[in-house]
Amino acid sequence: MQSSSKLFPVALLSAELRGDLTEDIYRLKPGNSPDPSVELALTRLGQAGATETARIPVILLHGSFSNRRFWYSTKGIGLGAYLARAGFDVWLAEIRGHGLSPRNKRYRFNTVADYARYDLPAIADFVAEKSGQIPHWIGHSMGGITLAAAVGGKYLTAQQVSSLALFGSQVSRTYWPLKVPPLAWTGKALLKRFEVISGPRLERGPEDEPIGVGIEGLRWHGLFGRFGDQQSDWWAGLAEAQMPLLAVSARADKDDPAWACRKLFEQFGAAEKTFVLLGRQEGYSDDYGHIEMLVSKAAMAEVWPMVASWLHGQQLDVPVVQRQAV
């Protein structure tokens, strides 16, 4: 195939006009991981008829059991579409085996470590090649955790990240049964019997997750577990991360509570970082939930403009108690 990149094979699968937006879908084949069958889908959104200018590139990374539609619905609604209409160069990444990214041969064994070590650097380099600028990154839930892993493991560097925005992302919530070795061993043995963790069956989302991600999570939260892999301690590496950081949590988020999101935020060594808690006590219209913090009418009015301001490098209009520069 004719490549759209000088870095590795890239196919432009489609170039469509979706109302007032342009939608270009690329499929990357980086060939940089032990599984050469990995292909990654990347959707680029822009304004139809807009003049060619140096738009600020931003990559949006979905969470577990999800895909690009979290950011960009079939009706053209979502944070991704909002940012494209605001003049940003928007890229929607889909993790291997999710959405338009086909399942690779070793899909069952995929882990966050694979995403962080191999996939995100390839996506960053391609976006920088096409846009001519270092991209900003936004991650929700597992997407934010993957970004933290990539930064903490030094797989993504300051030459590939202009800033980070993490929504509902944490790794510190304790699951006490996993600290008991016999229970952890039993859980791991049960998981190994399956190929995937079914999002639709568990009513967690439209996508499945490979069993490798589940087993990896057991190791993180087990006795003497850590946020990292055998080669690298990602948690320790975050103390050296210097790119600007925005961390956002939701007061009604039961899966990823604010205190745990705050702990991840505080581990970053960045001199410029801001933590925002979305709740009525903080002056917002609602106590947001894990999904509602980005997908809701309230988020459209309160959160999306805040993200655009952050990307423009502007001072955020949030309560002073939530703003932290160190």
XYZ file of C-alpha atoms in Angstrom:
326
model
C 0.000 0.000 0.000
C 1.085 3.597 -0.506
C 1.996 5.048 2.867
C 0.804 8.400 4.198
C 3.936 8.597 6.347
C 7.709 8.408 6.080
C 7.849 6.729 9.500
C 6.079 3.414 8.826
C 3.225 2.085 6.651
C 0.068 4.191 7.033
C -3.097 3.862 4.970
C -5.693 6.595 4.579
C -8.850 4.489 4.844
C -11.356 7.281 4.227
C -11.692 11.031 3.876
C -15.256 12.163 4.459
C -17.319 15.280 5.049
C -19.520 14.856 8.145
C -21.754 17.925 8.232
C -19.527 20.822 9.248
C -16.590 18.515 10.065
C -13.985 16.684 8.023
C -13.156 13.124 9.076
C -9.980 11.393 7.887
C -9.355 7.858 9.123
C -5.811 6.463 9.086
C -4.566 2.993 9.932
C -1.008 2.832 11.229
C 1.197 -0.261 11.134
C 4.235 0.755 13.221
C 5.891 -2.668 13.363
C 7.652 -1.638 16.571
C 6.305 -4.288 18.961
C 6.867 -8.043 19.365
C 3.543 -8.583 17.562
C 4.025 -7.224 14.004
C 0.311 -7.638 13.236
C -0.655 -4.611 15.370
C -2.525 -1.907 13.446
C -3.853 1.285 15.009
C -6.776 3.417 13.839
C -6.497 7.176 14.137
C -9.322 9.558 13.221
C -8.518 13.174 12.396
C -11.250 15.795 12.782
C -11.250 19.301 11.373
C -13.562 22.093 10.311
C -14.979 21.864 6.824
C -13.900 24.798 4.695
C -11.490 26.143 7.292
C -8.371 27.884 6.031
C -5.071 26.075 6.445
C -3.480 27.367 9.625
C -1.138 25.916 12.216
C -3.838 24.343 14.366
C -2.914 23.023 17.811
C -2.849 19.193 17.679
C -4.542 17.249 20.476
C -4.807 13.458 20.796
C -7.787 11.999 22.682
C -7.414 8.529 24.207
C -10.506 6.601 25.299
C -10.819 4.445 28.390
C -11.498 0.742 28.875
C -14.467 -0.918 27.134
C -14.667 2.116 24.846
C -13.589 3.567 21.481
C -13.494 6.845 19.537
C -17.251 7.300 19.877
C -16.723 8.390 23.479
C -15.320 11.634 22.028
C -17.262 11.879 18.784
C -20.755 10.426 18.395
C -22.395 9.425 15.134
C -24.393 12.680 15.447
C -21.201 14.748 15.536
C -21.401 15.485 19.273
C -18.629 15.104 21.838
C -15.503 16.737 23.173
C -13.575 15.766 20.036
C -16.104 17.421 17.756
C -16.274 20.468 20.049
C -12.502 20.950 19.948
C -12.435 20.524 16.157
C -15.104 23.234 15.803
C -13.036 25.401 18.155
C -10.153 25.243 15.685
C -7.994 22.441 17.124
C -6.378 19.667 15.099
C -8.138 16.719 16.749
C -6.910 13.114 16.622
C -8.961 10.262 18.096
C -6.760 7.261 18.863
C -8.187 3.765 19.260
C -6.178 1.214 21.219
C -5.301 -2.037 19.456
C -8.390 -4.214 19.219
C -10.827 -1.356 19.888
C -13.140 0.401 17.458
C -11.553 0.591 14.017
C -8.252 -0.894 15.249
C -8.373 -4.606 14.358
C -7.531 -7.288 16.880
C -3.898 -8.283 16.578
C -2.735 -11.908 16.555
C -1.766 -11.799 20.235
C -4.805 -9.762 21.219
C -5.517 -11.969 24.243
C -2.171 -10.998 25.780
C -2.368 -7.234 25.182
C -1.513 -5.080 28.208
C -1.340 -1.421 29.162
C 2.432 -1.874 29.073
C 2.155 -2.691 25.344
C -0.013 0.343 24.682
C 2.344 2.634 26.590
C 5.643 1.248 25.319
C 4.804 0.741 21.641
C 1.492 2.257 20.506
C 1.435 5.740 22.033
C 4.958 6.706 20.850
C 4.057 5.657 17.298
C 0.836 7.687 17.420
C 2.692 10.706 18.819
C 5.330 10.586 16.084
C 2.770 10.271 13.295
C 0.629 13.162 14.580
C 3.748 15.335 14.941
C 4.758 14.428 11.379
C 1.348 15.393 9.967
C 0.764 18.506 12.099
C 4.327 19.796 12.409
C 3.832 20.341 16.161
C 4.184 18.421 19.410
C 0.685 17.201 20.353
C -1.264 17.667 23.562
C -2.840 14.539 25.070
C -6.185 13.943 26.810
C -7.045 10.600 28.406
C -10.146 9.348 30.181
C -10.006 6.587 32.808
C -7.779 3.787 31.435
C -6.699 6.175 28.671
C -5.269 8.476 31.324
C -3.655 5.542 33.124
C -2.007 4.482 29.861
C -0.690 8.004 29.382
C 0.683 7.997 32.945
C 2.377 4.653 32.246
C 3.919 5.981 29.033
C 5.229 9.114 30.745
C 6.372 7.324 33.900
C 8.148 4.686 31.830
C 9.726 7.399 29.655
C 8.185 5.893 26.521
C 6.613 9.296 25.854
C 8.955 12.236 26.395
C 8.663 16.007 26.458
C 9.467 15.925 22.731
C 6.197 14.030 22.190
C 3.905 15.620 24.796
C 3.083 19.339 25.041
C 0.718 18.779 27.964
C -1.385 16.085 29.628
C -5.022 16.149 30.741
C -6.192 13.145 32.758
C -9.895 12.613 33.507
C -11.001 10.114 36.132
C -7.642 8.329 36.166
C -6.071 6.655 39.207
C -4.116 3.574 40.259
C -4.265 3.846 44.069
C -7.710 2.524 44.946
C -7.153 -0.549 47.123
C -8.889 -3.855 46.476
C -8.130 -5.715 49.715
C -9.016 -9.232 48.517
C -6.244 -8.918 45.923
C -3.748 -8.413 48.750
C -4.474 -11.968 49.957
C -2.261 -14.294 47.856
C -4.644 -17.308 47.688
C -7.503 -15.065 46.519
C -5.261 -13.316 44.005
C -4.031 -16.658 42.646
C -7.604 -17.901 42.333
C -8.642 -14.739 40.503
C -5.741 -15.026 38.094
C -6.501 -18.701 37.409
C -10.139 -17.852 36.661
C -9.222 -14.989 34.327
C -6.827 -17.182 32.347
C -9.772 -19.348 31.313
C -11.181 -16.497 29.241
C -10.109 -14.716 26.070
C -11.687 -11.357 26.898
C -13.524 -9.409 29.558
C -16.821 -8.582 27.885
C -17.856 -4.942 28.156
C -21.372 -5.460 26.733
C -22.044 -8.489 28.958
C -20.886 -6.671 32.089
C -22.640 -3.470 30.948
C -19.355 -1.581 31.126
C -19.276 -0.343 27.537
C -19.438 -1.343 23.869
C -15.975 -2.965 23.680
C -14.234 -6.001 25.131
C -10.912 -5.888 26.945
C -8.189 -8.520 26.448
C -7.623 -10.792 29.404
C -4.008 -9.607 29.556
C -5.159 -6.208 30.815
C -7.173 -7.870 33.591
C -4.246 -9.997 34.741
C -1.981 -6.953 34.625
C -4.402 -5.102 36.908
C -4.320 -7.982 39.401
C -0.543 -7.648 39.553
C -0.672 -3.868 40.094
C -3.057 -4.228 43.027
C -1.698 -7.440 44.514
C 0.523 -7.862 47.549
C 3.766 -5.923 46.922
C 2.293 -4.820 43.574
C 3.325 -1.596 41.876
C 2.299 0.585 38.944
C 4.851 -0.619 36.414
C 6.143 -3.651 34.565
C 9.159 -5.908 35.092
C 11.497 -3.395 33.462
C 10.270 -0.097 34.845
C 8.624 1.484 37.888
C 6.193 3.880 36.234
C 5.044 5.371 39.534
C 8.581 6.420 40.465
C 9.165 7.755 36.954
C 6.239 10.168 37.225
C 8.194 12.210 39.779
C 10.470 13.261 36.917
C 7.646 14.192 34.527
C 7.769 17.925 33.775
C 5.084 18.490 31.117
C 2.107 20.655 32.204
C -0.658 18.564 33.781
C -4.411 18.967 34.210
C -6.070 16.291 36.360
C -9.853 16.242 36.663
C -11.938 14.142 39.022
C -15.681 13.843 39.618
C -17.231 14.004 43.079
C -19.780 11.235 42.332
C -17.262 8.937 40.630
C -17.429 5.639 42.545
C -14.970 3.750 40.317
C -12.136 6.272 40.435
C -12.615 8.402 43.584
C -11.234 11.901 43.883
C -8.668 11.061 46.579
C -7.079 8.415 44.339
C -7.040 10.707 41.288
C -5.449 13.372 43.479
C -2.729 10.934 44.541
C -1.775 10.275 40.916
C -1.797 14.027 40.261
C 0.524 14.695 43.190
C 3.021 12.072 42.011
C 3.779 14.082 38.861
C 6.834 16.299 39.257
C 5.532 18.983 36.895
C 6.052 22.590 37.952
C 2.776 23.567 36.259
C -0.167 21.396 37.230
C -3.823 21.904 38.100
C -6.315 19.645 39.871
C -10.053 20.144 39.367
C -12.834 18.394 41.286
C -16.215 18.562 39.586
C -18.895 18.887 42.224
C -21.512 21.216 43.660
C -19.303 22.059 46.631
C -16.703 23.305 44.167
C -19.155 25.600 42.401
C -20.245 23.370 39.526
C -23.840 22.657 38.555
C -23.728 18.982 39.505
C -21.809 16.228 41.256
C -20.393 14.681 38.116
C -19.917 10.935 37.573
C -17.217 8.923 35.822
C -18.783 9.212 32.358
C -20.800 12.394 32.908
C -17.614 14.379 33.560
C -17.098 14.367 29.773
C -20.355 13.108 28.263
C -23.334 15.150 29.467
C -25.089 18.447 28.849
C -23.469 19.839 31.988
C -20.028 18.850 30.694
C -20.752 20.622 27.404
C -21.345 23.861 29.302
C -18.722 23.613 32.051
C -16.002 21.089 31.183
C -15.466 21.360 27.446
C -14.729 25.123 27.512
C -12.306 24.498 30.394
C -10.429 21.946 28.272
C -10.188 24.393 25.361
C -8.840 27.080 27.702
C -6.250 24.668 29.067
C -5.082 23.732 25.576
C -4.724 27.407 24.716
C -2.551 27.857 27.806
C -5.040 30.157 29.504
C -5.676 30.460 33.247
C -8.566 28.178 34.104
C -11.738 29.678 35.530
C -11.975 27.249 38.456
C -12.240 27.820 42.219
C -8.939 28.992 43.685
C -8.870 26.086 46.140
C -8.701 23.688 43.191
C -5.880 25.461 41.393
C -2.356 24.322 42.188
C 0.903 25.495 40.681
C 4.018 24.135 42.340
